């Protein structure tokens, strides 16, 4: 990260506190249902691993991969799945769908459609680590999030990547606004 001018939005203690509180808020909505937790790979892996360990035993986990970004910081036109959960874990279940960030909404719009329409989930609840509504282009709404971010910042760490890197940072870091124009990291910074 030495070439990047950045600032920490959430340190690891705040992340842990936020995840624990989120698990508590989600619980009443999930109680009594057969729940399958579906993280979207790979950004949601850290968020999901920490969240489910604050939830009661007995839930099932399965995984979905939907690509929207490739190696760039600007979204491609459409989102498509290239790894699906096993249908027996989805049909007739209440799915808790998890992603690292809800940005334009293309990824979660496609994920929700696929789980409800194609795979027969009875209900989909969406929880994201970061909800960033400023660039929303679809009707997807997160049921809950750890952080509601009103600024248009590009974030890395705790699963969020920049061209595949920095997912393993333990903190959530924002790149300063001057480094990101129209969702693209300026060349001077990206070198
Ligand atoms: P959406 O489809 O535009 O909502 O974007 C969802 C995906 O875009 C996320 O799963 C991330 O992989 C990526 N993304 C969106 N905003 C950011 C960001 O600020 N940092 C890193 N990845 C992001
Ligand atoms: Mg990503």
Short mmCIF file of C-alpha atoms and ligand atoms in Angstrom, two decimals:
data_model
loop_
_atom_site.label_atom_id
_atom_site.label_comp_id
_atom_site.label_asym_id
_atom_site.label_seq_id
_atom_site.Cartn_x
_atom_site.Cartn_y
_atom_site.Cartn_z
CA UNK A 1 0.00 0.00 0.00
CA UNK A 2 3.03 2.31 0.04
CA UNK A 3 1.98 4.08 -3.20
CA UNK A 4 -1.50 4.82 -1.89
CA UNK A 5 -2.61 7.72 0.25
CA UNK A 6 -5.31 6.14 2.37
CA UNK A 7 -7.19 6.35 5.64
CA UNK A 8 -8.65 3.72 7.96
CA UNK A 9 -12.46 3.79 8.19
CA UNK A 10 -12.83 0.83 10.55
CA UNK A 11 -10.06 -0.81 12.55
CA UNK A 12 -10.27 -4.49 13.43
CA UNK A 13 -11.86 -3.88 16.87
CA UNK A 14 -14.62 -1.74 15.31
CA UNK A 15 -15.18 -4.38 12.63
CA UNK A 16 -15.56 -7.10 15.28
CA UNK A 17 -17.98 -4.94 17.26
CA UNK A 18 -20.01 -4.12 14.13
CA UNK A 19 -20.23 -7.76 13.03
CA UNK A 20 -21.34 -8.91 16.48
CA UNK A 21 -24.08 -6.26 16.56
CA UNK A 22 -25.20 -7.19 13.03
CA UNK A 23 -25.54 -10.88 14.00
CA UNK A 24 -27.75 -9.85 16.92
CA UNK A 25 -29.99 -7.72 14.69
CA UNK A 26 -30.34 -10.44 12.03
CA UNK A 27 -31.25 -13.22 14.46
CA UNK A 28 -34.97 -12.45 15.10
CA UNK A 29 -35.62 -12.42 11.33
CA UNK A 30 -33.99 -15.85 10.85
CA UNK A 31 -35.37 -17.67 13.92
CA UNK A 32 -37.55 -20.70 13.19
CA UNK A 33 -36.51 -20.85 9.49
CA UNK A 34 -34.23 -23.32 7.73
CA UNK A 35 -31.40 -20.94 6.95
CA UNK A 36 -28.70 -21.25 4.31
CA UNK A 37 -26.00 -18.59 4.44
CA UNK A 38 -24.67 -17.77 0.96
CA UNK A 39 -21.58 -15.54 0.79
CA UNK A 40 -20.66 -14.20 -2.64
CA UNK A 41 -17.10 -15.28 -3.39
CA UNK A 42 -14.51 -14.02 -2.89
CA UNK A 43 -15.13 -10.59 -1.32
CA UNK A 44 -17.57 -11.80 1.36
CA UNK A 45 -15.33 -14.57 2.72
CA UNK A 46 -13.92 -12.68 5.71
CA UNK A 47 -17.24 -11.01 6.54
CA UNK A 48 -19.11 -14.33 6.30
CA UNK A 49 -16.59 -16.29 8.34
CA UNK A 50 -16.74 -13.78 11.19
CA UNK A 51 -20.52 -13.24 11.03
CA UNK A 52 -21.59 -16.91 11.10
CA UNK A 53 -19.43 -17.54 14.17
CA UNK A 54 -21.74 -15.13 16.04
CA UNK A 55 -24.82 -17.04 14.86
CA UNK A 56 -26.46 -20.16 16.36
CA UNK A 57 -25.13 -23.58 15.26
CA UNK A 58 -27.16 -25.55 12.72
CA UNK A 59 -27.18 -23.19 9.76
CA UNK A 60 -25.98 -24.44 6.38
CA UNK A 61 -23.45 -22.59 4.23
CA UNK A 62 -23.08 -22.73 0.46
CA UNK A 63 -21.40 -20.43 -2.03
CA UNK A 64 -22.06 -18.30 -5.08
CA UNK A 65 -19.57 -16.54 -7.31
CA UNK A 66 -20.73 -13.63 -9.45
CA UNK A 67 -18.31 -11.60 -11.50
CA UNK A 68 -18.86 -7.91 -12.18
CA UNK A 69 -15.49 -6.27 -11.80
CA UNK A 70 -12.80 -8.50 -13.29
CA UNK A 71 -9.45 -6.87 -12.64
CA UNK A 72 -10.66 -3.31 -13.06
CA UNK A 73 -12.20 -0.83 -10.66
CA UNK A 74 -15.02 0.07 -13.10
CA UNK A 75 -18.03 -2.25 -13.25
CA UNK A 76 -18.67 -4.28 -16.39
CA UNK A 77 -22.12 -3.99 -17.92
CA UNK A 78 -23.60 -7.18 -16.49
CA UNK A 79 -23.16 -9.64 -13.67
CA UNK A 80 -23.11 -13.39 -14.24
CA UNK A 81 -22.67 -16.39 -11.97
CA UNK A 82 -19.84 -18.82 -12.58
CA UNK A 83 -20.19 -20.88 -9.37
CA UNK A 84 -23.56 -21.94 -8.00
CA UNK A 85 -24.64 -23.37 -4.63
CA UNK A 86 -26.12 -26.86 -4.53
CA UNK A 87 -29.86 -26.54 -5.26
CA UNK A 88 -30.81 -28.73 -2.28
CA UNK A 89 -29.36 -26.03 -0.02
CA UNK A 90 -31.46 -23.30 -1.66
CA UNK A 91 -34.89 -24.70 -2.67
CA UNK A 92 -37.45 -23.96 0.06
CA UNK A 93 -34.87 -22.26 2.29
CA UNK A 94 -34.47 -18.81 3.79
CA UNK A 95 -31.22 -17.59 2.26
CA UNK A 96 -29.06 -15.08 4.10
CA UNK A 97 -27.15 -13.59 1.16
CA UNK A 98 -23.87 -11.88 2.09
CA UNK A 99 -21.55 -9.61 0.14
CA UNK A 100 -18.63 -7.37 0.96
CA UNK A 101 -20.23 -4.25 -0.54
CA UNK A 102 -23.48 -3.17 -2.18
CA UNK A 103 -22.44 -0.59 -4.75
CA UNK A 104 -24.33 -0.28 -8.08
CA UNK A 105 -26.36 -3.31 -7.00
CA UNK A 106 -25.81 -5.34 -10.18
CA UNK A 107 -24.18 -8.24 -8.34
CA UNK A 108 -26.83 -8.60 -5.64
CA UNK A 109 -29.67 -7.99 -8.10
CA UNK A 110 -28.51 -10.96 -10.17
CA UNK A 111 -27.76 -13.06 -7.06
CA UNK A 112 -31.23 -12.45 -5.58
CA UNK A 113 -32.96 -13.19 -8.94
CA UNK A 114 -30.99 -16.41 -9.35
CA UNK A 115 -31.71 -17.67 -5.82
CA UNK A 116 -35.45 -16.81 -5.86
CA UNK A 117 -36.44 -17.38 -9.51
CA UNK A 118 -34.04 -20.05 -10.77
CA UNK A 119 -33.23 -21.98 -7.58
CA UNK A 120 -36.46 -21.72 -5.54
CA UNK A 121 -35.43 -19.98 -2.33
CA UNK A 122 -38.52 -18.98 -0.34
CA UNK A 123 -36.95 -15.81 1.04
CA UNK A 124 -33.71 -13.89 0.56
CA UNK A 125 -32.38 -11.58 3.27
CA UNK A 126 -29.44 -9.43 2.20
CA UNK A 127 -26.68 -8.33 4.60
CA UNK A 128 -23.57 -6.55 3.41
CA UNK A 129 -20.43 -5.39 5.17
CA UNK A 130 -20.63 -1.96 3.47
CA UNK A 131 -23.72 -0.36 1.94
CA UNK A 132 -22.67 2.40 -0.51
CA UNK A 133 -25.96 3.76 -1.97
CA UNK A 134 -24.49 6.72 -3.88
CA UNK A 135 -23.80 4.71 -7.09
CA UNK A 136 -26.91 2.47 -6.93
CA UNK A 137 -28.37 1.54 -10.34
CA UNK A 138 -30.84 -1.19 -9.36
CA UNK A 139 -33.73 -1.60 -6.93
CA UNK A 140 -31.74 -3.81 -4.54
CA UNK A 141 -31.94 -2.79 -0.89
CA UNK A 142 -29.75 -4.26 1.84
CA UNK A 143 -31.75 -5.49 4.82
CA UNK A 144 -28.78 -4.60 7.03
CA UNK A 145 -25.09 -3.65 6.94
CA UNK A 146 -22.16 -3.01 9.24
CA UNK A 147 -21.32 0.34 7.63
CA UNK A 148 -23.60 2.69 5.67
CA UNK A 149 -21.22 4.83 3.63
CA UNK A 150 -22.61 8.03 2.10
CA UNK A 151 -19.40 9.12 0.34
CA UNK A 152 -18.24 7.74 -2.98
CA UNK A 153 -14.99 6.24 -1.76
CA UNK A 154 -13.14 3.21 -3.07
CA UNK A 155 -12.49 0.80 -0.21
CA UNK A 156 -10.04 -2.02 0.30
CA UNK A 157 -9.39 -4.52 3.08
CA UNK A 158 -11.46 -7.07 5.00
CA UNK A 159 -12.31 -8.83 1.72
CA UNK A 160 -12.52 -5.78 -0.52
CA UNK A 161 -9.95 -5.76 -3.26
CA UNK A 162 -8.21 -3.50 -5.72
CA UNK A 163 -7.46 -5.63 -8.78
CA UNK A 164 -7.36 -8.72 -6.58
CA UNK A 165 -5.07 -7.31 -3.90
CA UNK A 166 -5.48 -6.10 -0.28
CA UNK A 167 -8.37 -8.42 0.66
CA UNK A 168 -6.28 -9.64 3.59
CA UNK A 169 -5.89 -6.24 5.29
CA UNK A 170 -7.42 -6.50 8.75
CA UNK A 171 -8.77 -2.93 8.57
CA UNK A 172 -11.24 -1.30 6.18
CA UNK A 173 -9.32 1.39 4.32
CA UNK A 174 -10.61 4.19 2.06
CA UNK A 175 -8.53 5.55 -0.75
CA UNK A 176 -8.72 9.34 -0.77
CA UNK A 177 -11.32 10.78 -3.21
CA UNK A 178 -8.76 12.51 -5.46
CA UNK A 179 -7.33 9.10 -6.32
CA UNK A 180 -10.58 7.81 -7.76
CA UNK A 181 -12.38 9.50 -10.65
CA UNK A 182 -15.54 7.93 -12.06
CA UNK A 183 -14.68 4.72 -10.28
CA UNK A 184 -11.24 4.49 -11.87
CA UNK A 185 -8.05 4.77 -9.85
CA UNK A 186 -5.92 7.48 -11.46
CA UNK A 187 -2.88 6.15 -13.31
CA UNK A 188 -0.45 8.09 -11.15
CA UNK A 189 -1.77 6.35 -8.05
CA UNK A 190 -2.30 2.91 -9.59
CA UNK A 191 1.35 2.54 -10.70
P1 LIG B 1 -22.02 -3.89 -7.47
O1 LIG B 1 -22.40 -5.02 -8.36
O2 LIG B 1 -21.71 -2.63 -8.25
O3 LIG B 1 -22.98 -3.62 -6.33
O4 LIG B 1 -20.64 -4.20 -6.86
C1 LIG B 1 -20.39 -5.26 -6.07
C2 LIG B 1 -18.97 -5.69 -6.23
O5 LIG B 1 -18.13 -4.65 -6.76
C3 LIG B 1 -18.41 -6.02 -4.89
O6 LIG B 1 -18.65 -7.38 -4.57
C4 LIG B 1 -16.97 -5.68 -5.05
O7 LIG B 1 -16.26 -6.78 -5.55
C5 LIG B 1 -16.91 -4.56 -6.08
N1 LIG B 1 -16.80 -3.22 -5.46
C6 LIG B 1 -17.70 -2.23 -5.45
N2 LIG B 1 -17.26 -1.15 -4.78
C7 LIG B 1 -16.03 -1.48 -4.33
C8 LIG B 1 -15.04 -0.78 -3.53
O8 LIG B 1 -15.20 0.36 -3.05
N3 LIG B 1 -13.89 -1.48 -3.29
C9 LIG B 1 -13.66 -2.74 -3.75
N4 LIG B 1 -14.56 -3.43 -4.48
C10 LIG B 1 -15.73 -2.80 -4.77
MG1 LIG B 2 -14.19 -7.37 -5.91
#
